[in-house]
Each structure stands twice: as structure tokens, then as C-alpha cells.
CSV table of C-alpha atoms in Angstrom, one decimal:
chain,number,residue,atom,x,y,z
A,132,MET,CA,2.2,60.6,-29.7
A,133,SER,CA,4.9,58.3,-28.3
A,134,TYR,CA,4.2,58.8,-24.6
A,135,LYS,CA,0.8,59.6,-23.2
A,136,LYS,CA,-1.4,59.1,-20.1
A,137,ALA,CA,-4.3,56.8,-20.5
A,138,ASN,CA,-6.4,55.8,-17.5
A,139,SER,CA,-3.5,56.9,-15.3
A,140,LYS,CA,-1.3,54.3,-17.0
A,141,ALA,CA,1.8,55.3,-19.0
A,142,THR,CA,2.0,53.9,-22.5
A,143,PHE,CA,5.0,53.6,-24.8
A,144,GLU,CA,4.9,53.5,-28.6
A,145,GLY,CA,7.7,51.5,-30.2
A,146,TYR,CA,8.7,49.2,-33.0
A,147,ILE,CA,9.6,45.5,-33.2
A,148,LYS,CA,13.3,45.1,-34.2
A,149,ALA,CA,13.8,41.3,-33.9
A,150,VAL,CA,11.7,38.2,-33.3
A,151,ARG,CA,13.5,34.9,-32.3
A,152,ASN,CA,10.7,32.4,-31.6
A,153,THR,CA,9.3,33.8,-28.3
A,154,VAL,CA,12.0,36.4,-27.6
A,155,VAL,CA,11.2,39.9,-29.1
A,156,ASP,CA,13.5,42.9,-29.2
A,157,ILE,CA,11.6,46.3,-29.2
A,158,TYR,CA,12.8,49.8,-30.0
A,159,TYR,CA,11.3,52.7,-28.0
A,160,PRO,CA,12.3,56.1,-29.3
A,161,HIS,CA,11.0,58.0,-26.2
A,162,GLY,CA,11.7,56.3,-22.9
A,163,LEU,CA,11.6,52.7,-21.8
A,164,PRO,CA,8.9,50.8,-19.9
A,165,PRO,CA,10.0,49.1,-16.6
A,166,VAL,CA,11.1,45.5,-16.4
A,167,HIS,CA,8.1,43.1,-16.1
A,168,ALA,CA,5.8,45.6,-17.9
A,169,LEU,CA,3.6,44.3,-20.6
A,170,ALA,CA,3.5,45.3,-24.3
A,171,ARG,CA,1.0,44.4,-27.0
A,172,ALA,CA,1.4,43.9,-30.7
A,173,GLY,CA,-0.1,42.0,-33.6
A,174,VAL,CA,-3.7,41.8,-34.9
A,175,ASN,CA,-6.1,43.2,-32.3
A,176,ASN,CA,-3.1,43.4,-29.9
A,177,ASN,CA,-3.4,39.7,-29.4
A,178,THR,CA,0.3,39.1,-28.8
A,179,ILE,CA,1.4,39.9,-25.2
A,180,ILE,CA,5.1,40.4,-24.4
A,181,GLU,CA,6.7,40.9,-21.0
A,182,VAL,CA,9.8,43.1,-20.7
A,183,ILE,CA,12.6,41.2,-19.1
A,184,ASP,CA,15.8,43.2,-19.9
A,185,HIS,CA,16.9,46.7,-20.9
A,186,LEU,CA,19.5,46.4,-23.6
A,187,ASP,CA,20.3,50.1,-24.0
A,188,THR,CA,18.6,53.5,-23.7
A,189,HIS,CA,16.2,52.7,-26.5
A,190,ARG,CA,15.9,48.9,-26.7
A,191,VAL,CA,14.3,46.3,-24.5
A,192,ARG,CA,14.1,42.5,-24.8
A,193,GLY,CA,10.9,40.7,-23.9
A,194,ILE,CA,9.4,37.2,-23.8
A,195,ALA,CA,6.1,36.5,-25.6
A,196,LEU,CA,3.4,35.0,-23.4
A,197,THR,CA,1.2,34.2,-26.4
A,198,PRO,CA,2.1,33.0,-30.0
A,199,THR,CA,4.2,35.4,-32.1
A,200,ALA,CA,3.0,34.2,-35.5
A,201,GLY,CA,2.5,37.1,-37.8
A,202,LEU,CA,4.8,39.5,-36.1
A,203,ALA,CA,7.3,41.3,-38.4
A,204,ARG,CA,10.2,43.7,-38.1
A,205,ASP,CA,9.1,47.3,-37.7
A,206,ASP,CA,5.6,46.4,-36.6
A,207,ARG,CA,4.2,48.9,-34.1
A,208,ILE,CA,3.9,47.9,-30.5
A,209,THR,CA,2.3,49.5,-27.5
A,210,GLY,CA,4.0,49.2,-24.1
A,211,THR,CA,2.7,49.9,-20.7
A,212,ASN,CA,4.2,50.4,-17.3
A,213,THR,CA,2.1,47.7,-15.6
A,214,PRO,CA,3.0,44.0,-15.1
A,215,ILE,CA,0.7,41.0,-15.3
A,216,LYS,CA,-2.1,41.6,-12.8
A,217,ILE,CA,-4.4,38.8,-11.9
A,218,PRO,CA,-7.7,38.7,-9.9
A,219,VAL,CA,-7.6,37.4,-6.4
A,220,GLY,CA,-10.5,36.7,-4.0
A,221,LYS,CA,-12.8,34.0,-2.7
A,222,ASN,CA,-14.8,33.8,-5.9
A,223,LEU,CA,-11.8,32.1,-7.6
A,224,LEU,CA,-12.5,28.9,-5.6
A,225,GLY,CA,-13.7,26.0,-7.8
A,226,ARG,CA,-12.4,27.6,-11.0
A,227,MET,CA,-9.5,27.0,-13.5
A,228,PHE,CA,-7.3,29.8,-14.8
A,229,ASN,CA,-4.4,30.5,-17.1
A,230,VAL,CA,-1.3,32.7,-16.5
A,231,PHE,CA,-3.3,35.9,-16.9
A,232,GLY,CA,-5.9,34.9,-14.4
A,233,GLU,CA,-8.4,34.3,-17.2
A,234,ALA,CA,-11.0,31.5,-16.7
A,235,ILE,CA,-10.3,28.5,-19.0
A,236,ASP,CA,-13.0,26.1,-17.6
A,237,GLY,CA,-15.7,27.3,-20.0
A,238,LEU,CA,-17.5,29.4,-17.4
A,239,PRO,CA,-17.8,33.2,-17.2
A,240,GLN,CA,-14.9,35.2,-15.8
A,241,PRO,CA,-15.5,35.6,-12.1
A,242,GLU,CA,-15.9,39.2,-10.8
A,243,ALA,CA,-13.0,40.5,-8.7
A,244,SER,CA,-12.5,43.8,-6.9
A,245,THR,CA,-8.8,43.2,-6.3
A,246,TYR,CA,-6.0,42.6,-8.8
A,247,ARG,CA,-2.4,42.0,-7.9
A,248,SER,CA,0.9,41.8,-9.8
A,249,ILE,CA,2.3,38.3,-10.1
A,250,HIS,CA,5.8,39.7,-9.3
A,251,GLN,CA,5.7,39.9,-5.5
A,252,SER,CA,8.7,39.8,-3.1
A,253,PRO,CA,8.9,37.0,-0.4
A,254,ILE,CA,7.7,38.0,3.0
A,255,PRO,CA,10.5,39.4,5.2
A,256,LEU,CA,12.4,36.9,7.5
A,257,SER,CA,11.1,38.8,10.5
A,258,GLN,CA,7.5,37.9,9.6
A,259,ARG,CA,8.2,34.2,8.9
A,260,VAL,CA,7.5,31.4,11.4
A,261,THR,CA,8.9,27.9,11.3
A,262,SER,CA,6.8,25.1,12.7
A,263,GLU,CA,7.7,21.6,13.8
A,264,GLU,CA,4.3,20.2,13.0
A,265,VAL,CA,4.0,17.2,10.8
A,266,PHE,CA,1.5,17.2,7.9
A,267,PHE,CA,0.3,13.6,7.7
A,268,THR,CA,-1.0,12.3,4.4
A,269,GLY,CA,-2.5,8.8,5.0
A,270,ILE,CA,0.2,7.3,2.7
A,271,LYS,CA,2.2,4.8,4.8
A,272,ALA,CA,5.6,5.1,3.1
A,273,ILE,CA,5.5,8.9,3.2
A,274,ASP,CA,4.2,9.3,6.7
A,275,LEU,CA,6.7,6.8,8.2
A,276,LEU,CA,9.9,7.5,6.3
A,277,ALA,CA,9.7,11.0,4.9
A,278,PRO,CA,7.0,12.9,6.9
A,279,LEU,CA,5.9,16.3,5.4
A,280,GLU,CA,6.3,19.6,7.3
A,281,ARG,CA,3.3,21.9,7.7
A,282,GLY,CA,4.4,25.1,6.0
A,283,GLY,CA,7.3,23.3,4.4
A,284,LYS,CA,8.2,22.2,0.8
A,285,ALA,CA,8.2,18.6,-0.2
A,286,GLY,CA,9.6,17.3,-3.5
A,287,LEU,CA,8.4,14.2,-5.4
A,288,PHE,CA,11.3,13.1,-7.5
A,289,GLY,CA,11.2,10.5,-10.3
A,290,GLY,CA,11.7,9.8,-14.0
A,291,ALA,CA,9.1,9.3,-16.6
A,292,GLY,CA,6.3,6.8,-15.8
A,293,VAL,CA,7.1,5.9,-12.2
A,294,GLY,CA,4.0,7.5,-10.7
A,295,LYS,CA,4.7,11.1,-9.7
A,296,THR,CA,1.3,12.5,-11.0
A,297,VAL,CA,-0.5,9.5,-9.5
A,298,VAL,CA,1.0,10.2,-6.0
A,299,ILE,CA,0.2,13.9,-6.4
A,300,THR,CA,-3.4,13.1,-7.4
A,301,GLU,CA,-3.7,10.8,-4.4
A,302,LEU,CA,-2.3,13.4,-2.1
A,303,ILE,CA,-4.9,15.8,-3.4
A,304,ASN,CA,-7.7,13.3,-2.7
A,305,ASN,CA,-6.5,12.5,0.8
A,306,MET,CA,-5.6,16.0,1.9
A,307,VAL,CA,-8.1,18.2,0.2
A,308,SER,CA,-11.1,16.3,1.6
A,309,ARG,CA,-9.9,16.8,5.2
A,310,HIS,CA,-7.8,20.0,4.7
A,311,LYS,CA,-9.5,22.9,6.4
A,312,GLY,CA,-7.8,25.6,4.2
A,313,VAL,CA,-7.6,26.3,0.5
A,314,SER,CA,-5.8,24.1,-2.1
A,315,ILE,CA,-4.2,25.5,-5.2
A,316,PHE,CA,-3.0,23.2,-8.0
A,317,CYS,CA,-0.5,24.6,-10.4
A,318,GLY,CA,0.2,22.7,-13.6
A,319,ILE,CA,3.4,23.7,-15.3
A,320,GLY,CA,3.9,22.1,-18.7
A,321,GLU,CA,0.9,19.8,-18.0
A,322,ARG,CA,-0.8,17.9,-20.8
A,323,CYS,CA,-4.3,19.1,-21.6
A,324,ARG,CA,-5.7,15.6,-20.9
A,325,GLU,CA,-4.2,15.5,-17.4
A,326,GLY,CA,-5.7,18.9,-16.5
A,327,GLU,CA,-9.1,17.9,-17.7
A,328,GLU,CA,-9.0,14.5,-15.9
A,329,LEU,CA,-7.9,16.2,-12.6
A,330,HIS,CA,-10.6,18.8,-12.8
A,331,ARG,CA,-13.3,16.1,-13.4
A,332,GLU,CA,-12.0,13.9,-10.6
A,333,MET,CA,-11.9,16.7,-8.1
A,334,LYS,CA,-15.4,17.8,-9.1
A,335,ASP,CA,-16.7,14.2,-8.7
A,336,ALA,CA,-15.0,13.9,-5.3
A,337,GLY,CA,-16.8,17.1,-4.1
A,338,VAL,CA,-13.5,19.0,-3.2
A,339,LEU,CA,-13.4,21.4,-6.1
A,340,GLY,CA,-15.2,24.1,-4.1
A,341,ASN,CA,-12.1,24.7,-2.0
A,342,THR,CA,-9.6,24.5,-4.8
A,343,VAL,CA,-8.2,26.8,-7.4
A,344,MET,CA,-6.5,25.4,-10.5
A,345,VAL,CA,-3.9,27.3,-12.6
A,346,PHE,CA,-2.4,25.8,-15.8
A,347,GLY,CA,0.4,26.7,-18.2
A,348,GLN,CA,0.0,23.9,-20.6
A,349,MET,CA,2.6,21.9,-22.5
A,350,ASN,CA,1.5,23.4,-25.9
A,351,GLU,CA,1.8,27.0,-24.6
A,352,SER,CA,4.9,29.3,-25.0
A,353,PRO,CA,7.9,28.9,-22.7
A,354,GLY,CA,7.1,32.4,-21.4
A,355,THR,CA,3.7,31.2,-20.1
A,356,ARG,CA,5.2,28.1,-18.5
A,357,PHE,CA,7.9,30.2,-16.9
A,358,ARG,CA,5.4,32.6,-15.3
A,359,VAL,CA,2.4,30.5,-14.4
A,360,GLY,CA,4.0,29.4,-11.1
A,361,ARG,CA,4.1,33.1,-10.0
A,362,THR,CA,0.4,33.4,-10.8
A,363,ALA,CA,-0.5,30.4,-8.6
A,364,LEU,CA,1.8,31.8,-5.8
A,365,THR,CA,0.1,35.2,-5.9
A,366,MET,CA,-3.3,33.5,-5.4
A,367,ALA,CA,-1.9,31.4,-2.6
A,368,GLU,CA,-0.4,34.5,-0.9
A,369,TYR,CA,-3.8,36.2,-0.9
A,370,PHE,CA,-5.4,33.4,0.9
A,371,ARG,CA,-2.5,33.2,3.4
A,372,ASP,CA,-2.1,36.9,4.1
A,373,ASP,CA,-5.6,38.4,3.6
A,374,GLN,CA,-7.9,35.5,4.4
A,375,GLU,CA,-5.5,34.0,7.0
A,376,GLN,CA,-6.2,30.5,5.7
A,377,ASP,CA,-3.7,27.7,5.4
A,378,VAL,CA,-2.9,26.9,1.7
A,379,LEU,CA,-1.9,23.6,0.2
A,380,LEU,CA,0.0,24.3,-3.0
A,381,LEU,CA,0.6,21.4,-5.4
A,382,ILE,CA,2.9,21.9,-8.3
A,383,ASP,CA,3.3,19.5,-11.2
A,384,ASN,CA,6.0,19.9,-12.5
A,385,ILE,CA,8.9,22.0,-11.2
A,386,PHE,CA,11.3,20.6,-13.9
A,387,ARG,CA,9.0,22.1,-16.6
A,388,PHE,CA,9.6,25.5,-15.0
A,389,ILE,CA,13.3,25.0,-15.1
A,390,GLN,CA,13.0,23.7,-18.7
A,391,ALA,CA,11.0,26.8,-19.8
A,392,GLY,CA,13.8,29.0,-18.3
A,393,MET,CA,16.4,27.0,-20.2
A,394,GLU,CA,14.5,27.5,-23.5
A,395,LEU,CA,14.2,31.2,-23.0
A,396,SER,CA,17.9,31.5,-21.9
A,397,GLY,CA,19.0,29.8,-25.2
A,398,LEU,CA,16.8,32.1,-27.3
A,399,MET,CA,18.2,35.1,-25.4
A,400,GLY,CA,21.7,34.1,-26.4
A,401,ARG,CA,23.0,33.4,-22.9
A,402,MET,CA,26.0,31.0,-22.6
A,403,PRO,CA,24.6,27.7,-21.1
A,404,SER,CA,26.1,26.2,-18.0
A,405,ARG,CA,26.5,22.5,-17.1
A,406,LEU,CA,24.4,20.1,-19.3
A,407,GLY,CA,22.9,23.0,-21.2
A,408,TYR,CA,21.0,24.5,-18.3
A,409,GLN,CA,20.6,28.3,-18.0
A,410,PRO,CA,23.3,30.1,-15.9
A,411,THR,CA,20.5,31.8,-13.9
A,412,MET,CA,18.7,28.6,-12.9
A,413,GLY,CA,19.6,28.9,-9.2
A,414,THR,CA,18.3,32.5,-9.0
A,415,GLU,CA,15.1,31.7,-10.9
A,416,LEU,CA,14.2,28.7,-8.8
A,417,ALA,CA,15.0,30.5,-5.6
A,418,GLU,CA,12.8,33.5,-6.5
A,419,LEU,CA,9.9,31.0,-6.9
A,420,GLU,CA,10.6,28.8,-3.9
A,421,GLU,CA,11.3,31.6,-1.4
A,422,ARG,CA,7.8,32.8,-1.8
A,423,ILE,CA,6.5,29.5,-0.4
A,424,SER,CA,6.6,30.1,3.4
A,425,SER,CA,4.6,30.4,6.6
A,426,SER,CA,3.7,33.7,8.2
A,427,LYS,CA,2.3,34.5,11.6
A,428,LYS,CA,-1.2,34.4,10.1
A,429,ALA,CA,-1.1,31.1,8.1
A,430,ALA,CA,1.0,28.7,6.2
A,431,ILE,CA,1.6,27.7,2.6
A,432,THR,CA,2.5,24.0,2.4
A,433,SER,CA,3.9,22.9,-0.9
A,434,ILE,CA,4.2,19.5,-2.6
A,435,GLN,CA,6.1,19.6,-5.9
A,436,ALA,CA,6.6,16.9,-8.5
A,437,VAL,CA,10.1,17.0,-10.0
A,438,TYR,CA,10.9,15.1,-13.2
A,439,VAL,CA,14.4,13.6,-13.0
A,440,PRO,CA,16.0,13.3,-16.5
A,441,ALA,CA,17.2,9.7,-17.1
A,442,ASP,CA,16.5,8.9,-13.4
A,443,ASP,CA,19.8,10.7,-12.6
A,444,LEU,CA,19.5,12.4,-9.2
A,445,THR,CA,22.8,14.2,-9.8
A,446,ASP,CA,21.2,16.2,-12.6
A,447,PRO,CA,21.6,19.9,-11.9
A,448,ALA,CA,17.9,20.5,-12.0
A,449,ALA,CA,17.3,17.9,-9.3
A,450,VAL,CA,20.3,19.0,-7.2
A,451,GLN,CA,19.2,22.6,-7.3
A,452,THR,CA,15.6,21.7,-6.2
A,453,PHE,CA,16.8,19.4,-3.4
A,454,SER,CA,18.4,22.4,-1.6
A,455,HIS,CA,15.0,24.2,-1.1
A,456,LEU,CA,13.1,21.2,0.4
A,457,SER,CA,12.3,20.0,3.9
A,458,SER,CA,11.2,16.5,2.6
A,459,SER,CA,12.4,14.7,-0.5
A,460,ILE,CA,10.4,11.7,-1.7
A,461,VAL,CA,12.2,9.7,-4.4
A,462,LEU,CA,10.3,7.3,-6.7
A,463,SER,CA,12.2,4.2,-7.8
A,464,ARG,CA,11.8,2.7,-11.3
A,465,LYS,CA,13.1,-0.7,-10.0
A,466,MET,CA,10.3,-0.8,-7.4
A,467,ALA,CA,7.7,0.2,-10.0
A,468,SER,CA,8.9,-2.6,-12.2
A,469,GLU,CA,8.3,-5.0,-9.3
A,470,GLY,CA,4.8,-3.8,-8.8
A,471,LEU,CA,5.5,-2.1,-5.5
A,472,TYR,CA,3.3,0.9,-5.6
A,473,PRO,CA,3.6,3.7,-4.5
A,474,ALA,CA,7.2,3.1,-5.7
A,475,ILE,CA,8.8,5.2,-3.0
A,476,ASP,CA,12.4,4.4,-2.4
A,477,PRO,CA,12.8,4.1,1.4
A,478,LEU,CA,16.6,4.5,1.3
A,479,GLU,CA,16.8,7.6,-1.0
A,480,SER,CA,13.8,9.5,0.5
A,481,LYS,CA,14.4,11.7,3.5
A,482,SER,CA,12.9,14.4,5.7
A,483,MET,CA,14.1,17.0,8.2
A,484,MET,CA,10.9,16.1,10.2
A,485,LEU,CA,12.2,12.6,11.0
A,486,ASN,CA,13.6,13.7,14.3
A,487,PRO,CA,12.6,12.1,17.7
A,488,ARG,CA,12.0,15.6,19.1
A,489,ILE,CA,9.3,16.2,16.4
A,490,VAL,CA,7.7,12.8,15.5
A,491,GLY,CA,8.4,11.1,18.8
A,492,GLN,CA,10.9,8.5,19.8
A,493,ARG,CA,8.8,5.4,18.8
A,494,HIS,CA,8.2,6.7,15.3
A,495,TYR,CA,11.9,7.6,14.9
A,496,ASP,CA,13.1,4.2,16.1
A,497,ILE,CA,10.7,2.2,13.9
A,498,ALA,CA,11.6,4.3,10.8
A,499,ARG,CA,15.3,3.9,11.5
A,500,GLU,CA,15.0,0.1,12.0
A,501,VAL,CA,12.9,-0.2,8.8
A,502,ARG,CA,15.6,1.6,6.9
A,503,ARG,CA,18.4,-0.5,8.5
A,504,THR,CA,16.5,-3.7,7.5
A,505,LEU,CA,15.9,-2.7,3.9
A,506,SER,CA,19.5,-1.4,3.6
A,507,ALA,CA,20.8,-4.8,4.8
A,508,TYR,CA,18.5,-6.6,2.3
A,509,GLU,CA,19.8,-4.4,-0.5
A,510,GLU,CA,23.4,-5.5,0.4
A,511,LEU,CA,22.4,-9.1,0.4
A,512,LYS,CA,20.7,-9.1,-3.0
A,513,ASP,CA,24.0,-9.8,-4.9
A,514,ILE,CA,24.8,-12.8,-2.7
A,515,ILE,CA,21.3,-14.2,-3.2
A,516,ALA,CA,21.5,-13.7,-6.9
A,517,MET,CA,24.8,-15.6,-7.2
A,518,LEU,CA,24.6,-18.3,-4.5
A,519,GLY,CA,20.9,-18.4,-3.5
A,520,ILE,CA,19.2,-17.5,-0.2
A,521,GLU,CA,20.1,-20.9,1.3
A,522,GLU,CA,23.8,-19.8,1.6
A,523,LEU,CA,22.9,-17.0,4.0
A,524,THR,CA,23.2,-17.2,7.7
A,525,ARG,CA,20.0,-17.8,9.7
A,526,GLU,CA,20.0,-14.1,10.9
A,527,ASP,CA,20.5,-12.8,7.4
A,528,ARG,CA,17.6,-15.0,6.1
A,529,ARG,CA,15.5,-13.5,8.8
A,530,THR,CA,16.5,-10.0,7.7
A,531,VAL,CA,15.6,-10.9,4.1
A,532,TYR,CA,12.1,-12.2,5.1
A,533,ARG,CA,11.4,-9.1,7.3
A,534,ALA,CA,12.6,-6.7,4.5
A,535,ARG,CA,10.4,-8.4,1.8
A,536,ARG,CA,7.4,-8.2,4.1
A,537,LEU,CA,8.1,-4.6,4.9
A,538,GLU,CA,8.3,-3.8,1.2
A,539,ARG,CA,4.9,-5.3,0.6
A,540,PHE,CA,3.3,-3.7,3.7
A,541,LEU,CA,4.5,-0.3,2.5
A,542,THR,CA,2.5,-0.7,-0.7
A,543,GLN,CA,-1.0,0.7,-0.6
A,544,PRO,CA,-4.1,0.8,-2.9
A,545,PHE,CA,-5.0,4.4,-4.0
A,546,PHE,CA,-8.4,5.9,-4.3
A,547,THR,CA,-7.5,7.5,-7.6
A,548,THR,CA,-6.4,4.2,-9.2
A,549,ARG,CA,-9.4,2.2,-8.3
A,550,HIS,CA,-10.6,2.0,-11.9
A,551,PHE,CA,-7.2,0.5,-12.8
A,552,THR,CA,-6.6,-1.9,-9.9
A,553,GLY,CA,-10.2,-2.7,-8.8
A,554,LEU,CA,-9.0,-2.2,-5.2
A,555,ASP,CA,-10.7,0.3,-2.9
A,556,GLY,CA,-8.3,3.0,-1.7
A,557,ARG,CA,-6.9,3.2,1.9
A,558,MET,CA,-5.9,6.0,4.2
A,559,VAL,CA,-3.7,4.7,7.0
A,560,ALA,CA,-3.1,6.6,10.3
A,561,ILE,CA,0.6,6.9,11.3
A,562,GLU,CA,-0.1,4.9,14.5
A,563,GLU,CA,-1.4,1.9,12.4
A,564,THR,CA,1.7,2.2,10.1
A,565,GLN,CA,4.0,2.1,13.1
A,566,ASP,CA,2.2,-0.8,14.6
A,567,GLY,CA,2.4,-2.8,11.4
A,568,CYS,CA,6.1,-2.2,10.8
A,569,ASP,CA,6.9,-3.0,14.5
A,570,ARG,CA,5.1,-6.3,14.3
A,571,ILE,CA,6.8,-7.3,11.1
A,572,LEU,CA,10.2,-6.4,12.6
A,573,ASN,CA,9.3,-8.6,15.6
A,574,ASP,CA,8.6,-11.6,13.2
A,575,GLU,CA,4.9,-11.8,14.1
A,576,PHE,CA,4.1,-12.5,10.5
A,577,ALA,CA,6.9,-14.9,9.7
A,578,ASP,CA,4.5,-17.7,9.1
A,579,ILE,CA,2.2,-15.7,6.9
A,580,PRO,CA,2.8,-15.5,3.1
A,581,GLU,CA,4.4,-12.3,1.8
A,582,GLY,CA,1.5,-11.7,-0.5
A,583,ALA,CA,-0.9,-11.3,2.5
A,584,LEU,CA,0.8,-8.0,3.2
A,585,TYR,CA,0.7,-6.7,-0.3
A,586,MET,CA,-1.7,-3.8,-1.2
A,587,ILE,CA,-3.5,-3.6,2.1
A,588,GLY,CA,-4.2,-0.7,4.4
A,589,PRO,CA,-3.6,-1.1,8.2
A,590,VAL,CA,-2.0,-4.3,9.5
A,591,SER,CA,-5.4,-5.4,10.8
A,592,GLU,CA,-6.3,-6.4,7.2
A,593,VAL,CA,-3.6,-9.1,7.1
A,594,LYS,CA,-5.8,-12.0,8.3
A,595,VAL,CA,-8.4,-11.4,5.5
A,596,ALA,CA,-5.6,-11.1,2.9
A,597,SER,CA,-3.9,-14.2,4.3
A,598,SER,CA,-7.0,-16.3,4.0
A,599,GLN,CA,-7.6,-15.0,0.4
A,600,THR,CA,-4.0,-15.9,-0.5
A,601,GLU,CA,-4.4,-19.4,0.9
A,602,ASP,CA,-7.7,-19.9,-1.0
A,603,ASP,CA,-6.0,-18.8,-4.2
A,604,LYS,CA,-3.2,-21.3,-3.6
A,605,GLY,CA,-5.8,-24.0,-3.1
A,606,VAL,CA,-7.4,-23.2,-6.3
């Protein structure tokens, strides 16, 4: 029988007509399942396919969320009228899941009384609220120059190897330990090693109990990487709407989501747009980003790592992501090569929160003066390279000395890199960051070596660092 009722769920019997990597065309002789519905095929129905398009009155096109090895033309397939449904609830805390909401941490599947489709609509505009509250992280460069918005979206932009994942991990360490709500980490296209290390570190830090981890790994199909973000968002929406808890959503990496969509678009035969990206990139990204919002009950605050191909911030993927964010933190390869970690570019990074009405006049004035000083130093670098610093005016030399000390003061030892650097991590309050930058701008540390300001926490640590630097010189 091609159409029947089983457990109050409609099923559709059909046949596979084409398999192109992870894109499968299916023929249903008697009615079509709805878009987003699941179908199963292969040995023991192990291959799961999601319908994404109706081609005509009898054919649908789907994306496989599991490997398609072994599928052949005219194989039987069973479709349903239900989408991916995942468990939600408090007993998900402390666990790790895949795109289907199945536990992948080696422990038994948690019991759940509530299951929800991963395809939810964003909350209506009438139910959204916008806050002007800053979400401080304890990282000096971020809090001073690109403060995050509670209930907003922040992007961490950078090429390969400049420290995106390290900064995300440090943010987890700093914020989860003092964050009163729930944290959800979504790994899109993550390496298995990175997921295992993050799970172990969070368990050792004692913060795993308030965290849910969701992974669509690099070795999984593009369909899985394309949908895993929706799985994490569905869990986040449950805690926001049902439990009325603030949610910290960390995503690493949004570019992998766009890349998965690009792979699927090519397999589906769509004409690519600029630089080979899918023509539907803007819509797909917006559908994901618009679900990250604050309601009258609670807020979802998101921090997203964004890989930038070839360090080109004009790449369409980066440009499209910029438009959804309230804070953009750009990591600089040049600063990383100079050992200035975190390698946050103070001139490229920006935030809508950096407004005197929100952060206060003093914070705004100090951040603006820091940017002005660093910008002036950037303009003077060519002259210094050609003629030497001695050829600069006295005022320009002062600007250079201030800028170099600011660059070093904005570095910071991280808790999560202690086993690499041997330095204990530091969390610095915004007031201490402001005080340190203000004193540097007023030339209070003009007689202290630049190295005394490198890799310290608050400015009160300068004297200790200075004496150590002088001892090192003596040796």
C-alpha cells in the first residue's frame, strides 16, 4: 500500500530515481510528502533524507543527512510527513548531541517528554525586545573597543590560524562560569578533536552542567552541517521561551554553514552567484540568524566565529554575515605574527554598543582616543620604516610610544592557553581596562619599558612586570 496511517503519521512509499552525492531525487506515485519531511532508505532504513523541494506532481528532491553509500536507482524508500524532531528539556544539560538530538558522548540517551521540530519560525516582532545592556566578557580589547550586546549577535572574524577558536573557548571559560543562564555550543564543521577537547575542558572547569553541546562534524554530510545550527537554536528557544532563562549561544563556525549550503546548491544544479556561492546564501543565513533574538521572557546572546577566506573581509560570506551583527570583532594575522594575543584588530573591530548613551561618556572617550592613537601610529609606520623614528616630530614620537604601549596592554593571558604559555589567565573588569588605557594616554608609563605592559591583566600588575623586565635585562 503506497499511502497508509501508522501511529497517526502518514507514510509515502516511493522509489529513488537519482543519487548525486548527498542529493537524492525520489519518485512518489501516490502523493508527495511536505517540504522538510524525512524519508528513509537503505539497509535497515539507515539513510535519512530530508525533502527540500517539490520538482513536479510525483518527484521530490532531498538532501541526505547520513551517508548514501549503497543506494541505487529504483530502491524503495519510505517517506513520512514529519520533519526532524529533537528532544528538549532540562535533562539535556551537560550532554553532547548530533543533528537528530541523539547523544554522542557515550552515555545513554536522556529521557524527554517533549520533542520539537527544528524548523521553527522566528518570534514575531511584536514579541521581541531590544536591550541596551552590555555583556562584559573580561577580555580587555573586546570590552573596551567592541562591547557585546546582551541579546545581540557578535561575530569573530578571522582567517585560518589567527585564534578564533581560542577566543571562543576563552569566552566560554569566562562567561559560562559566571553566566546565570544556559550555554549552548554549536559546532558546525568542527574537527572531532576540537569537540572532544572542548568537552573535556568544560568538564574539568565544572561548567558542563549548565551547557548543551551540539555538533555537526567536519566528516559528516553537508546536509548535517547545514541543519545542525537549527537543532542548537531549537534547544536555545526552549530554554528562552519555556524555562525563561537567558541563553548564551556559541557557534563555531558560521562559514561552515554557508559552505555546506554552497556544496548542496552545486549538487542541486543551481547556478552559482559571485565567487561560487549559492544564490540563496542571503536567505539561508537570514533564516538562521533571525531566530537569535530576545523576547519579553529572556534573551539569546550569540557569539559566532566566522572564517574569512584568504583574510578577505570583502568576501561575500563575510559581508553577508556582517549585516546581521551588533558587534564585529576582527582578528588580525599581522598582530598574531607579532605575538599580540588576542590578535583583535582595534581599527577594524566595531560595535553598535560603543555609544556614550549606553557605555557612558568616559568609556566612549577613552575608546575613541585609543583608536585615534593607534590609527595615527598605523599612518606613521611607513615613515618609520623608511626614515627611522628619529625623523618624527616630538609629538609624533609620543604618539608612537603611547600606541605601542596600548597594543601591549591590550594583550592578555588566557585561562585556556595556560598549558601553552605558562601564564595564569586574567579576567579584567572594564573599569580597570579604562583606567589602564587612560593612564597610558596620559604618559604615566612613558619611563617604563614596553614589555612591562605585555601579557598582564589590570594595570596594577605593571610594577611587578616592570621589575621582572629590568631583572631580565640585568641578566
